[in-house]
CSV table of C-alpha atoms in Angstrom, one decimal:
chain,number,residue,atom,x,y,z
A,39,GLN,CA,-0.4,-36.1,7.6
A,40,ALA,CA,-0.3,-37.5,4.0
A,41,ILE,CA,-0.7,-41.1,5.4
A,42,ALA,CA,-4.0,-39.7,7.2
A,43,ILE,CA,-5.4,-38.1,4.1
A,44,GLU,CA,-4.5,-40.6,1.5
A,45,PRO,CA,-2.3,-43.5,2.6
A,46,ASN,CA,-2.2,-45.3,-0.8
A,47,ALA,CA,-1.7,-42.5,-3.1
A,48,ALA,CA,1.4,-42.8,-5.0
A,49,ALA,CA,2.9,-39.7,-3.7
A,50,THR,CA,2.3,-41.0,-0.1
A,51,LEU,CA,3.8,-44.2,-0.9
A,52,ARG,CA,6.9,-42.8,-2.4
A,53,LEU,CA,7.3,-40.2,0.6
A,54,SER,CA,6.6,-43.2,3.2
A,55,GLY,CA,9.4,-45.5,1.4
A,56,GLU,CA,11.8,-42.7,1.4
A,57,TYR,CA,11.3,-41.6,4.9
A,58,HIS,CA,11.4,-45.0,6.3
A,59,TYR,CA,14.5,-45.7,4.3
A,60,ALA,CA,16.1,-42.4,5.9
A,61,THR,CA,15.0,-43.7,9.3
A,62,ARG,CA,16.5,-46.9,8.7
A,63,GLU,CA,13.0,-48.6,9.1
A,64,PHE,CA,13.7,-50.8,6.1
A,65,THR,CA,10.9,-53.4,6.6
A,66,GLU,CA,8.5,-50.3,6.6
A,67,SER,CA,10.2,-48.8,3.5
A,68,ALA,CA,10.1,-52.1,1.6
A,69,ALA,CA,6.3,-52.3,2.4
A,70,ALA,CA,5.7,-48.9,0.9
A,71,TYR,CA,7.5,-49.4,-2.2
A,72,GLU,CA,6.1,-52.8,-2.6
A,73,LYS,CA,2.7,-51.3,-2.9
A,74,LEU,CA,3.9,-49.2,-5.5
A,75,VAL,CA,5.2,-51.8,-7.5
A,76,ALA,CA,2.0,-54.0,-7.0
A,77,ALA,CA,0.1,-50.8,-8.3
A,78,GLY,CA,2.1,-50.7,-11.3
A,79,ALA,CA,3.5,-47.1,-10.4
A,80,PRO,CA,5.6,-45.6,-13.2
A,81,GLU,CA,9.3,-46.3,-13.0
A,82,ARG,CA,10.5,-42.7,-12.6
A,83,PHE,CA,13.3,-41.5,-10.7
A,84,ASP,CA,11.6,-39.4,-8.0
A,85,PRO,CA,13.9,-40.3,-6.2
A,86,LEU,CA,14.1,-43.8,-7.3
A,87,PRO,CA,12.0,-46.1,-9.6
A,88,PRO,CA,9.7,-48.2,-7.0
A,89,SER,CA,11.5,-51.5,-8.3
A,90,LEU,CA,14.7,-50.4,-7.0
A,91,GLY,CA,13.3,-48.5,-4.1
A,92,LEU,CA,12.1,-52.0,-3.2
A,93,ALA,CA,15.1,-53.7,-3.8
A,94,ARG,CA,17.2,-51.2,-1.9
A,95,ALA,CA,14.9,-51.5,1.2
A,96,ARG,CA,15.2,-55.3,1.0
A,97,ILE,CA,19.0,-55.3,0.6
A,98,TYR,CA,19.3,-53.1,3.7
A,99,SER,CA,16.9,-55.4,5.7
A,100,ARG,CA,18.9,-58.5,4.7
A,101,ASP,CA,16.0,-59.9,2.6
A,102,LEU,CA,18.8,-60.9,-0.2
A,103,VAL,CA,16.2,-63.3,-1.8
A,104,GLY,CA,13.4,-60.6,-2.0
A,105,ALA,CA,15.8,-58.1,-3.2
A,106,ALA,CA,16.9,-60.4,-6.1
A,107,ALA,CA,13.5,-60.7,-7.1
A,108,ALA,CA,12.8,-57.4,-7.2
A,109,LEU,CA,15.7,-56.5,-9.4
A,110,ASP,CA,14.9,-59.5,-11.5
A,111,HIS,CA,11.2,-58.2,-12.0
A,112,ALA,CA,12.2,-54.4,-12.3
A,113,ARG,CA,10.7,-52.8,-15.5
A,114,LEU,CA,13.9,-51.2,-16.4
A,115,PRO,CA,16.4,-52.0,-19.4
A,116,GLY,CA,18.6,-54.8,-18.4
A,117,ASP,CA,21.6,-52.6,-19.1
A,118,ASP,CA,20.2,-49.5,-16.9
A,119,PRO,CA,23.3,-48.4,-14.8
A,120,ASN,CA,21.0,-48.0,-11.8
A,121,LEU,CA,19.8,-51.5,-12.1
A,122,LEU,CA,23.2,-52.8,-12.4
A,123,TYR,CA,24.4,-50.7,-9.3
A,124,TYR,CA,21.8,-52.2,-7.1
A,125,ARG,CA,22.8,-55.8,-8.5
A,126,ALA,CA,26.4,-54.8,-7.3
A,127,LEU,CA,25.0,-53.7,-4.0
A,128,LEU,CA,23.0,-57.0,-3.4
A,129,ALA,CA,26.3,-58.8,-4.4
A,130,TYR,CA,28.2,-56.8,-1.8
A,131,ARG,CA,25.5,-57.3,0.8
A,132,SER,CA,25.6,-60.9,0.2
A,133,GLY,CA,29.5,-61.0,0.9
A,134,ASP,CA,30.3,-61.8,-2.8
A,135,PHE,CA,32.9,-59.1,-3.0
A,136,LEU,CA,34.5,-60.4,-6.2
A,137,ARG,CA,31.1,-60.3,-8.0
A,138,ALA,CA,30.0,-56.9,-6.5
A,139,ALA,CA,33.5,-55.5,-8.0
A,140,SER,CA,32.9,-57.1,-11.4
A,141,LEU,CA,29.6,-55.6,-11.7
A,142,ALA,CA,30.3,-52.2,-10.3
A,143,GLU,CA,33.6,-51.5,-12.3
A,144,PRO,CA,32.1,-51.2,-15.6
A,145,LEU,CA,29.8,-48.5,-14.2
A,146,VAL,CA,32.5,-46.0,-13.6
A,147,SER,CA,32.2,-44.6,-16.9
A,148,SER,CA,28.3,-44.1,-16.9
A,149,MET,CA,28.0,-43.3,-13.1
A,150,GLY,CA,31.3,-41.5,-12.5
A,151,ASP,CA,29.5,-38.7,-10.5
A,152,PHE,CA,28.0,-41.2,-8.2
A,153,PRO,CA,30.1,-41.3,-4.9
A,154,PRO,CA,28.3,-44.4,-3.4
A,155,LEU,CA,29.8,-46.3,-6.4
A,156,TYR,CA,33.4,-45.5,-5.2
A,157,LEU,CA,32.3,-46.6,-1.8
A,158,LEU,CA,31.1,-49.8,-2.9
A,159,LEU,CA,33.9,-50.3,-5.4
A,160,GLY,CA,36.7,-49.4,-2.7
A,161,GLY,CA,34.9,-51.8,0.1
A,162,ALA,CA,34.9,-54.5,-2.5
A,163,ALA,CA,38.5,-54.0,-3.5
A,164,LEU,CA,39.5,-53.9,0.3
A,165,ALA,CA,37.6,-57.2,0.8
A,166,ASN,CA,39.3,-58.8,-1.9
A,167,LEU,CA,42.7,-57.6,-0.5
A,168,TYR,CA,43.3,-55.2,-3.9
A,169,LEU,CA,44.8,-52.4,-1.4
A,170,GLU,CA,46.0,-50.0,-4.1
A,171,THR,CA,42.5,-50.3,-5.9
A,172,ALA,CA,40.6,-49.9,-2.7
A,173,ARG,CA,42.8,-46.9,-1.7
A,174,HIS,CA,42.2,-45.3,-5.2
A,175,TYR,CA,38.4,-45.6,-4.9
A,176,LEU,CA,37.9,-44.8,-1.0
A,177,GLU,CA,40.4,-41.6,-1.7
A,178,ARG,CA,37.5,-40.4,-4.6
A,179,TYR,CA,34.6,-41.3,-2.3
A,180,VAL,CA,36.2,-39.4,0.7
A,181,ALA,CA,36.9,-36.4,-1.3
A,182,ALA,CA,33.5,-36.4,-2.5
A,183,VAL,CA,31.9,-37.4,1.3
A,184,PRO,CA,34.7,-36.1,3.7
A,185,SER,CA,32.1,-36.3,6.6
A,186,ASP,CA,31.8,-40.0,6.4
A,187,ARG,CA,33.9,-41.3,9.3
A,188,LEU,CA,33.4,-44.8,8.4
A,189,ALA,CA,34.4,-44.5,5.0
A,190,ARG,CA,37.5,-42.5,6.3
A,191,ASP,CA,38.1,-45.7,8.4
A,192,LEU,CA,37.9,-48.0,5.7
A,193,LEU,CA,40.3,-45.9,3.8
A,194,ALA,CA,42.6,-45.7,6.8
A,195,THR,CA,42.6,-49.9,6.9
A,196,ALA,CA,43.6,-50.1,3.2
A,197,ILE,CA,46.4,-47.5,3.7
A,198,GLU,CA,47.7,-49.3,6.9
A,199,LEU,CA,47.3,-52.9,5.1
A,200,ALA,CA,49.2,-51.5,2.3
A,201,ALA,CA,52.0,-50.0,4.2
A,202,ARG,CA,52.6,-53.3,6.2
A,203,GLY,CA,52.4,-55.4,3.2
A,204,ASP,CA,49.8,-57.4,5.0
A,205,GLY,CA,47.8,-58.7,2.0
A,206,ALA,CA,47.2,-61.7,3.7
A,207,LYS,CA,45.1,-60.4,6.6
A,208,PRO,CA,41.3,-60.6,5.9
A,209,VAL,CA,39.6,-57.1,6.5
A,210,ASP,CA,36.9,-57.1,9.3
A,211,ARG,CA,33.7,-58.0,7.5
A,212,GLU,CA,31.7,-55.6,10.2
A,213,GLN,CA,33.7,-52.8,9.0
A,214,LEU,CA,33.0,-53.5,5.3
A,215,PHE,CA,29.3,-53.9,5.9
A,216,SER,CA,28.9,-50.9,8.3
A,217,ALA,CA,30.9,-48.6,6.1
A,218,LEU,CA,28.0,-49.0,3.5
A,219,GLY,CA,25.5,-48.5,6.2
A,220,PHE,CA,24.3,-51.9,6.5
A,221,PRO,CA,22.9,-53.1,9.7
A,222,ILE,CA,25.2,-55.8,11.3
A,223,THR,CA,23.7,-59.2,11.7
A,224,PRO,CA,25.3,-62.3,13.0
A,225,ALA,CA,25.5,-63.7,9.7
A,226,ASP,CA,27.9,-60.9,8.9
A,227,ALA,CA,30.6,-62.6,10.8
A,228,ALA,CA,30.8,-65.4,8.4
A,229,PRO,CA,34.3,-65.8,6.9
A,230,PRO,CA,34.9,-63.7,3.6
A,231,ARG,CA,34.3,-65.2,0.2
């Protein structure tokens, strides 16, 4: 109804961006947020600043170059924790798990009550075979979001690898990506970095 009445109103575009993100229509989410960014909409958290909504949608649609550009042009302070979190999420989605961890680790002090940060850190640590670190963060995430089956599976993998002392076996990249809600693409089968 909002789209029929006022399709380009800021509130309609925000609603559309979030609706399409929630329904996993990431390209449509990016289009709505792109219109908000182009219109110079204020970078308010309701629920996300437009630049971060655009970056998030592009990360999930695997438009990694576009996501990096959205983050580079965000009208937010360079040390904004939310901006840094999405930079870490982009690194994770790119398969650069070491960079994702190095970007995300300092955010624990400022975003400690944000469970997705623990999931990202746990997944990145698991990808890098830092099994105790992975277990630590994944346990914190699962305690906050016990209904997340994929995260519980990731935690079980960390526990199993640690128990076997199997720090040389790479973790399935599809499991690492799907636990964070990323659609799996053929590019995700590439060997870990």
